[in-house]
Short mmCIF file of C-alpha atoms in Angstrom, two decimals:
data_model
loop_
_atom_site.label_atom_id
_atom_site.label_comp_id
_atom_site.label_asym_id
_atom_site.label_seq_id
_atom_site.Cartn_x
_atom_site.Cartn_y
_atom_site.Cartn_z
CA UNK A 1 0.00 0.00 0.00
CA UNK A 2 1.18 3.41 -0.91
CA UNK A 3 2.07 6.56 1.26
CA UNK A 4 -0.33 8.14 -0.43
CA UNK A 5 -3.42 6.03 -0.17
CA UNK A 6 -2.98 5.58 3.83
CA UNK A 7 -1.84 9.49 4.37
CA UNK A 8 -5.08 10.35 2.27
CA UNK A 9 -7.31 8.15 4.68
CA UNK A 10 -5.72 9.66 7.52
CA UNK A 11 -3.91 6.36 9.06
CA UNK A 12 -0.96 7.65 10.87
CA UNK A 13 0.09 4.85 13.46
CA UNK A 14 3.23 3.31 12.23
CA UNK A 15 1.82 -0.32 13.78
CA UNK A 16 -1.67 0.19 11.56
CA UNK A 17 0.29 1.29 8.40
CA UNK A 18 2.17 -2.03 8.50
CA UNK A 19 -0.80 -3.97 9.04
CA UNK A 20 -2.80 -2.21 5.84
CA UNK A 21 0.18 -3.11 4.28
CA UNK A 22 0.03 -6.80 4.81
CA UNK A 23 -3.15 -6.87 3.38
CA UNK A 24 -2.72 -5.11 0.63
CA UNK A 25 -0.07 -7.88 0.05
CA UNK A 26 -2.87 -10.44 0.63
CA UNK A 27 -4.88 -9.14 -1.98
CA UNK A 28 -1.74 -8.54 -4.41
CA UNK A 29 -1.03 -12.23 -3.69
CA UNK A 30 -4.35 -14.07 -3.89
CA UNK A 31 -6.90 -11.43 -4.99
CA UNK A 32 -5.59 -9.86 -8.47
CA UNK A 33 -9.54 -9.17 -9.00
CA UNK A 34 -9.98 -7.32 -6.50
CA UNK A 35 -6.52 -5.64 -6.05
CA UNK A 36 -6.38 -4.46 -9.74
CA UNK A 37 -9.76 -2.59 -9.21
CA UNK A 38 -8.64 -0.64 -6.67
CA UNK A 39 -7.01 1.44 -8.91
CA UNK A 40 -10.62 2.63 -9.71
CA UNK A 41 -11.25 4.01 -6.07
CA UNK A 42 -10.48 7.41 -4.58
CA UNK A 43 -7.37 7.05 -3.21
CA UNK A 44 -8.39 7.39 0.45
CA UNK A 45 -10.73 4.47 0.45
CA UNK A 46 -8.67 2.08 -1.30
CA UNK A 47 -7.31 1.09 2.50
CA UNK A 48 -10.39 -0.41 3.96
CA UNK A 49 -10.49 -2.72 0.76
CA UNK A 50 -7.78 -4.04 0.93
CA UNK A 51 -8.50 -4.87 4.85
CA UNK A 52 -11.65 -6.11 4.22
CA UNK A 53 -10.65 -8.50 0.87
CA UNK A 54 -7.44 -8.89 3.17
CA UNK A 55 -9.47 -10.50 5.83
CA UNK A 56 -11.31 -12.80 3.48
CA UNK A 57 -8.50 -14.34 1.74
CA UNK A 58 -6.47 -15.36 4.25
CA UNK A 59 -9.72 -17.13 6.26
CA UNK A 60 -10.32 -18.39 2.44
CA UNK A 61 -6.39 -19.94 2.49
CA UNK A 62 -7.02 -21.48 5.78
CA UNK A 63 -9.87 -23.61 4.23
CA UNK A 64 -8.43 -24.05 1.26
CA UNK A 65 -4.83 -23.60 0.42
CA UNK A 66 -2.89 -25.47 3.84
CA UNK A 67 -0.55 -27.92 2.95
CA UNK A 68 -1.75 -31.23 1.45
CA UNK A 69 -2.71 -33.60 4.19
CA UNK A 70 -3.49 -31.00 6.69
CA UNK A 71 -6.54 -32.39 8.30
CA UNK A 72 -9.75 -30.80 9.27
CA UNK A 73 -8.70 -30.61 12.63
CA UNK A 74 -5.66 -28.45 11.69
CA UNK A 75 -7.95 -26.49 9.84
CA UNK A 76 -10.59 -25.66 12.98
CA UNK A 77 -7.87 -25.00 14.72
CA UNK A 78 -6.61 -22.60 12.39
CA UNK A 79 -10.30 -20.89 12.22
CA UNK A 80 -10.71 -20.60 15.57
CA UNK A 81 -7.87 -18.82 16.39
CA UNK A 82 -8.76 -16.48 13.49
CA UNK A 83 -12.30 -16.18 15.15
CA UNK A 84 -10.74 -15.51 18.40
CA UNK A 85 -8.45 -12.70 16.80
CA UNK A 86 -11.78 -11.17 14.61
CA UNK A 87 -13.43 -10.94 18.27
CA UNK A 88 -10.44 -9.47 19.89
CA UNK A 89 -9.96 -7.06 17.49
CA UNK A 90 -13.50 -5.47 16.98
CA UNK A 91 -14.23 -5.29 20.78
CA UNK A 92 -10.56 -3.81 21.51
CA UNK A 93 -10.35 -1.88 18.03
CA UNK A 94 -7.40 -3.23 17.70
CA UNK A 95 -5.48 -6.53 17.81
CA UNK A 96 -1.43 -7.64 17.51
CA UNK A 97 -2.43 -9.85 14.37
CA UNK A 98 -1.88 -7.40 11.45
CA UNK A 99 -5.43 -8.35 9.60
CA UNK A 100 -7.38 -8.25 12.76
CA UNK A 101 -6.12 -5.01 13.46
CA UNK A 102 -6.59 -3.80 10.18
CA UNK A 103 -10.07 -4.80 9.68
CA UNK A 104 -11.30 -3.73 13.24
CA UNK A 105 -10.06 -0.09 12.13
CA UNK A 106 -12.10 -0.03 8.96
CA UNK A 107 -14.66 -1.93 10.96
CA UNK A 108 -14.66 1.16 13.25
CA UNK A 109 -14.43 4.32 10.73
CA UNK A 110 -17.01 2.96 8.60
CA UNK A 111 -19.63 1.49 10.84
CA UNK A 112 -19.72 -2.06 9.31
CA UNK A 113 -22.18 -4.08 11.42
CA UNK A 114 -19.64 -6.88 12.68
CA UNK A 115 -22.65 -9.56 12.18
CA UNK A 116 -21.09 -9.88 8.47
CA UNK A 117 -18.24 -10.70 10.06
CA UNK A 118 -19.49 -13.17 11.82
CA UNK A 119 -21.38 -14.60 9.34
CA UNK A 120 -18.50 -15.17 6.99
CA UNK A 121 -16.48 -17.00 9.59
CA UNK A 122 -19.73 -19.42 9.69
CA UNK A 123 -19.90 -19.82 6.47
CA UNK A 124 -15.95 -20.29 6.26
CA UNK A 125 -16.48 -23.34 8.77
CA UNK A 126 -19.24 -25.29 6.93
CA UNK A 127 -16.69 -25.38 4.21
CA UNK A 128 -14.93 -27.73 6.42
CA UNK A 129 -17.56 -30.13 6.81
CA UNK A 130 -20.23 -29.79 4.05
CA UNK A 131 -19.21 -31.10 0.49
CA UNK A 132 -22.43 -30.74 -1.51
CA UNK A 133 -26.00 -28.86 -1.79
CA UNK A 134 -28.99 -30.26 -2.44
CA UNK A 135 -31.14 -27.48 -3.83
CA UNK A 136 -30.08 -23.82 -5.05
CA UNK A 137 -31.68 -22.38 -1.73
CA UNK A 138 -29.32 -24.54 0.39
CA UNK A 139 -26.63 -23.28 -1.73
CA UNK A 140 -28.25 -19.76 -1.10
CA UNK A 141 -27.99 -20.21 2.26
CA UNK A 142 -24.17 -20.91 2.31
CA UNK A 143 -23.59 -17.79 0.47
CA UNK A 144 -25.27 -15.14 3.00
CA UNK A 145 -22.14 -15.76 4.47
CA UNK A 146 -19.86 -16.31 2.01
CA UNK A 147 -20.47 -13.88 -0.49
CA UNK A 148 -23.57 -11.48 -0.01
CA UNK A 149 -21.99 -10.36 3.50
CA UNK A 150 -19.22 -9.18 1.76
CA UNK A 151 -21.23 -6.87 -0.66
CA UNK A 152 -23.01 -5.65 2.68
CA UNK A 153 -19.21 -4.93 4.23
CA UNK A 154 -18.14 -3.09 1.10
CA UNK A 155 -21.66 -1.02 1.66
CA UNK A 156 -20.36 1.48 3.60
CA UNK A 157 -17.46 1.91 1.92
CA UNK A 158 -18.68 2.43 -1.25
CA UNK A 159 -21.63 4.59 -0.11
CA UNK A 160 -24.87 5.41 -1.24
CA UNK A 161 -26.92 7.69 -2.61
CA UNK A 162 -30.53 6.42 -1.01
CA UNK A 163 -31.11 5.16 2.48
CA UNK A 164 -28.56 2.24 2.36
CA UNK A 165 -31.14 -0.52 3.57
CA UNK A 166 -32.60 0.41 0.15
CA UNK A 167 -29.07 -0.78 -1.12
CA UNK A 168 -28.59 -3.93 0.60
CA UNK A 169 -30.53 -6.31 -1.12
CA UNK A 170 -28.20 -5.27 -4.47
CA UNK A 171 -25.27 -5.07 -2.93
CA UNK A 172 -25.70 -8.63 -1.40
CA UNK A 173 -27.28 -10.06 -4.62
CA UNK A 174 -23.54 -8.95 -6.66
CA UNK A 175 -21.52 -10.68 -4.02
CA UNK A 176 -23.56 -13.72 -4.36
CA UNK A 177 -23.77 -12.93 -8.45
CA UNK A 178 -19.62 -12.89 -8.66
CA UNK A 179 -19.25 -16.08 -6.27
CA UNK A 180 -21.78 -18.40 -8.15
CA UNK A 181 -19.39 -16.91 -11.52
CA UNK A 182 -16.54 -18.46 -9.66
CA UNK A 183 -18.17 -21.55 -9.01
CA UNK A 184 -18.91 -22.15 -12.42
CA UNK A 185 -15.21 -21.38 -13.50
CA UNK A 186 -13.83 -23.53 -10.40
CA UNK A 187 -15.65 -26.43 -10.41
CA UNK A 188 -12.58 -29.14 -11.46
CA UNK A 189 -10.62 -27.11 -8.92
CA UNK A 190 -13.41 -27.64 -6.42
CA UNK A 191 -14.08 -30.85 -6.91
CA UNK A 192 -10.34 -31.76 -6.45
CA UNK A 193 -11.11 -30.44 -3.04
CA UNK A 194 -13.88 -32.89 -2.38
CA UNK A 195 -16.39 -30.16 -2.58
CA UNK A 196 -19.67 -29.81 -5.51
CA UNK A 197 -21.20 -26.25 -5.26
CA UNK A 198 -23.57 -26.76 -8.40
CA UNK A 199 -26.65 -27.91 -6.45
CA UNK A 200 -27.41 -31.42 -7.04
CA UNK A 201 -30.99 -31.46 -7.58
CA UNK A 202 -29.97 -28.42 -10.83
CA UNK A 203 -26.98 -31.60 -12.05
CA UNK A 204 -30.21 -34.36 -11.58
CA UNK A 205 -32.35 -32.53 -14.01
CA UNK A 206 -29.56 -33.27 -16.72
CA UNK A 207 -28.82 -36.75 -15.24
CA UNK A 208 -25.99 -36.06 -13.78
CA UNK A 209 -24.11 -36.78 -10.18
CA UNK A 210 -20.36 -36.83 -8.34
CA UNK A 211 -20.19 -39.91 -9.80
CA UNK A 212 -19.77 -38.61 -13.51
CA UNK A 213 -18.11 -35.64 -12.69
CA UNK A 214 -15.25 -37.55 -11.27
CA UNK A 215 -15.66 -39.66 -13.92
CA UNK A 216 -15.39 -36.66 -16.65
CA UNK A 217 -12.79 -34.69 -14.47
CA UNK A 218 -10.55 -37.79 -14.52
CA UNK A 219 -10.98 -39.30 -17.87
CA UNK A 220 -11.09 -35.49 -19.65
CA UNK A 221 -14.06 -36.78 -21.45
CA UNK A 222 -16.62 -34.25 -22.06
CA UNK A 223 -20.27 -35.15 -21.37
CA UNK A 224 -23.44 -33.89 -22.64
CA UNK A 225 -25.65 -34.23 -19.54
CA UNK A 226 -22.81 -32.39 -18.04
CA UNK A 227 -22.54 -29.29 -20.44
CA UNK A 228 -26.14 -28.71 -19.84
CA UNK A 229 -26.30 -28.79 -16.43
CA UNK A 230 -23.25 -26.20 -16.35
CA UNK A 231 -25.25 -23.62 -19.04
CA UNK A 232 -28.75 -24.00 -16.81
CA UNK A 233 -25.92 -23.13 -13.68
CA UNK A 234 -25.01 -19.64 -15.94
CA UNK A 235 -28.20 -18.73 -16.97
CA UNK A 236 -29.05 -19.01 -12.99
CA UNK A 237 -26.23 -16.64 -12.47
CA UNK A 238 -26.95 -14.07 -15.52
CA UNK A 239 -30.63 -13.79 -13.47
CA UNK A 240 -28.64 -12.76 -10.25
CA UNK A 241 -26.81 -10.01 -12.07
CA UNK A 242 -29.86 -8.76 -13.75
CA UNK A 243 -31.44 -8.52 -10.48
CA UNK A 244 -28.08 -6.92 -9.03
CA UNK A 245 -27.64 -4.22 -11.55
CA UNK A 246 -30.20 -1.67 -11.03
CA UNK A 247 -28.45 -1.43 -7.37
CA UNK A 248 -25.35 0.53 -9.09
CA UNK A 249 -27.57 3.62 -9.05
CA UNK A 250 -28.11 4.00 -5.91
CA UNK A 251 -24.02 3.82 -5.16
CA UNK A 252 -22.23 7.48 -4.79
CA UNK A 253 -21.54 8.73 -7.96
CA UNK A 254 -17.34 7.81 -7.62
CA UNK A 255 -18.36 4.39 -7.05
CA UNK A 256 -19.94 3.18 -10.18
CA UNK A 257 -17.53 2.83 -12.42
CA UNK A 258 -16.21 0.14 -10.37
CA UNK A 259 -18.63 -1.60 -9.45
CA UNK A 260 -19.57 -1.86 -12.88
CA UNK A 261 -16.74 -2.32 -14.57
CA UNK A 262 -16.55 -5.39 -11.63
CA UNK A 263 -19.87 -6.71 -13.10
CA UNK A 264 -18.98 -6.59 -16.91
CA UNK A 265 -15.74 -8.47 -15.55
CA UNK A 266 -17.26 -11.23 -13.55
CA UNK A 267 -20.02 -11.37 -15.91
CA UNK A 268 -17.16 -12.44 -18.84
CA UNK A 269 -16.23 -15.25 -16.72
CA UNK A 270 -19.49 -16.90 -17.99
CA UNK A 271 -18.73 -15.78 -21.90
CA UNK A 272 -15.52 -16.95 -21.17
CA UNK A 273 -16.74 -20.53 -20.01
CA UNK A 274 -19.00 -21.13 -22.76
CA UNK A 275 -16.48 -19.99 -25.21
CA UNK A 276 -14.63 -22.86 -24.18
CA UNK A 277 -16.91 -25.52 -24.88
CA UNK A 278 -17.83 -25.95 -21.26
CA UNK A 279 -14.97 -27.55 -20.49
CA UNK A 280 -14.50 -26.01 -16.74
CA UNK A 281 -13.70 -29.70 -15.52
CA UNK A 282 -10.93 -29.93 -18.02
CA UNK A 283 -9.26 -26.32 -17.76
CA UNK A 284 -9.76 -22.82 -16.29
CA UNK A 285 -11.25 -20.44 -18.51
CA UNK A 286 -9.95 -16.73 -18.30
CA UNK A 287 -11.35 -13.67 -19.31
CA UNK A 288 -9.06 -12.22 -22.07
CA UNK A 289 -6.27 -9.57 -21.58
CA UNK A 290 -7.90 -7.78 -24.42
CA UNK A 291 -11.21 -8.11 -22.81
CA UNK A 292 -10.06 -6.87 -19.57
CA UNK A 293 -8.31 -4.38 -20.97
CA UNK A 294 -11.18 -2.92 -23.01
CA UNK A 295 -13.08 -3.20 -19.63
CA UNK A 296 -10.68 -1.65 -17.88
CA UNK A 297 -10.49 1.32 -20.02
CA UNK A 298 -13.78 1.96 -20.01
CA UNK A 299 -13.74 2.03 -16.06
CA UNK A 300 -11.37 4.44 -16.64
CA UNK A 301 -12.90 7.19 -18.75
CA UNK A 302 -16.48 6.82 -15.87
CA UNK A 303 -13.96 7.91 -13.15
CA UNK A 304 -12.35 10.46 -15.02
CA UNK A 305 -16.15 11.89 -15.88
CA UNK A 306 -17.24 11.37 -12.43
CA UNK A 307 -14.12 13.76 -11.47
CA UNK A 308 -14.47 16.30 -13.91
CA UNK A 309 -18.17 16.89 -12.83
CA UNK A 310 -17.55 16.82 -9.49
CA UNK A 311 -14.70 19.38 -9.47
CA UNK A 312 -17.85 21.66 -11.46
CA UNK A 313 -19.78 20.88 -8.35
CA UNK A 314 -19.75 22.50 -4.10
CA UNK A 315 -17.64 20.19 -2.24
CA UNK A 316 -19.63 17.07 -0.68
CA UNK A 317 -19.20 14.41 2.02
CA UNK A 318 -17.66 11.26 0.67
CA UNK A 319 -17.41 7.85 2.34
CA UNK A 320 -15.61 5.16 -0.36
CA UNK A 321 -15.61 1.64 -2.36
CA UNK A 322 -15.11 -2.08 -3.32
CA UNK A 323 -13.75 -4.30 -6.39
CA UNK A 324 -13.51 -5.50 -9.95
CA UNK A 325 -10.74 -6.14 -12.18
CA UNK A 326 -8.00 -4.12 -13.88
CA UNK A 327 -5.70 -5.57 -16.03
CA UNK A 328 -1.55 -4.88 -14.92
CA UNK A 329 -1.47 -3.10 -17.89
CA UNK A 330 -4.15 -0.34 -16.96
CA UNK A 331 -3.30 -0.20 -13.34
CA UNK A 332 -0.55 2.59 -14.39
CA UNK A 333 -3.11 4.58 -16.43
CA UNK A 334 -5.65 4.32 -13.65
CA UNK A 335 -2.82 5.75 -11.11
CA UNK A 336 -3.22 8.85 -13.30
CA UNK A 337 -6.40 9.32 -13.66
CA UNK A 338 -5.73 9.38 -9.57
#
């Protein structure tokens, strides 16, 4: 994290710089989604991102990315130590684990109900135990916590332009729109790790179970039954964007361009999959450079309007924002724009 972004948000203790800065390298590390975008931000709100998406990754490594072998009772262990350092650090506002610390702070200047919090690390433990869904709303379920809480952390951040209750449902519905996205791309990767997030009465209806997507994932044999399971699963997630969108509106004004140019990204993750013949047990489909590029730029010329009118207009209260996806290539045009 730059001088500049945690002088602009006004952090000044040497021991809270540092611990911005480790997540920061979180996100660099793990989150290039998310890091990217916040090139897209005002500078003094990029911080609490990066604590935030900071925060989620590394309870997101402890579930997934230990060492192989590392059993499940490694893994509690690991989560409820971070649960005991979450606690710690939003009733003391502070905490000596660098992410703790850092997220109680934003916690703190922004208001951020700490049930989200909660809620995540609930959601982060099922992931130790659970390996399948039945039907979309038990999948639903799963993702208050793992995805639409983080839309409602990023809520304040972003801000609003209408009473921010009148937000929520949107912001939560985009989380849960970009995770279902990252099932669909993920699902070899998740199924390596024992887990099926495609809900099994959807794979059923096309006649299909574990059983053939092992099959499938370990012979590299397409299957029919399987390919149409996996478009029903994106049309499913294009009706949670749809549903999302009209939610952009009601974000401030310097917000928008993100979160949009986040949607438009997320969203190509589905083009992206079908482009590739499905094949999502077989490979990892990628949105393009060019794409993201294109994307990017795009994101670029909204914040520049967004500045230009708001230097024509009285000075107004901001608060800040979240996440999408800049390609490494933009990330030095959208430090100008800056």
């Amino acid at each position: 994290m730059t001088d500049r972004e945690l002088d602009a948000a006004g952090i000044t203790d040497p021991a809270l710089r540092a611990a911005y800065r480790h997540c920061r390298t979180l996100n660099a590390r793990h989150g290039r989604t998310y890091f990217l975008a916040t090139r897209l931000l005002p500078v003094e709100r990029r911080p609490a991102v990066h604590a935030l998406y900071g925060f989620a990754r590394w309870a997101d490594d402890i579930v997934d990315s230990l060492a192989p072998g590392t059993g499940a009772d490694a893994r509690v262990r690991a989560l409820t130590r971070l649960q005991e350092e979450l606690e710690e650090g939003l009733r003391r506002g502070g905490s000596e684990e660098p992410v703790a610390h850092a997220l109680a702070d934003t916690a703190r200047r922004y208001a951020i109900d700490h049930v989200h919090f909660r809620d995540f690390m609930t959601a982060m433990r099922s992931d130790l135990t659970v390996t399948a869904y039945p039907t979309y709303a038990d999948l639903r379920a799963y993702m208050h916590g793992s995805a639409a809480v983080i839309g409602l952390q990023m809520l304040p951040v972003l801000g609003t332009v209408a009473p921010r209750e009148e937000a929520e449902p949107y912001a939560a519905a985009l989380g849960v729109a970009f995770q279902l996205s990252n099932f669909l791309r993920d699902v070899g990767e998740d199924l390596d790790r024992g887990r099926v997030y495609l809900p099994a009465d959807l794979l059923a209806g096309h006649g299909v179970d574990r059983e053939l997507l092992v099959r499938s994932r370990a012979t590299g044999r397409p299957d029919r039954r399987i390919t149409a399971a996996l478009r029903e699963f994106a049309e499913l997630t294009r009706g949670v964007y749809r549903a999302a969108m009209p939610g952009v509106d009601l974000l401030e004004a310097v917000s928008r361009p993100c979160i949009r140019t986040a949607a438009v990204l997320y969203g190509g993750i589905l083009d992206a999959v079908a482009r590739d013949g499905w094949a999502v047990l077989h490979r990892r489909s990628v949105v393009s450079r060019r794409r993201r590029a294109v994307v990017a730029a795009d994101g670029l010329v909204r914040v520049a309007a967004v500045r230009l009118r708001t230097r024509a207009q009285p000075p107004m209260p901001t608060r800040a924002l979240p996440a999408a996806v800049l390609p490494a290539a933009a990330v030095r045009s959208a430090e100008e724009v800056a």
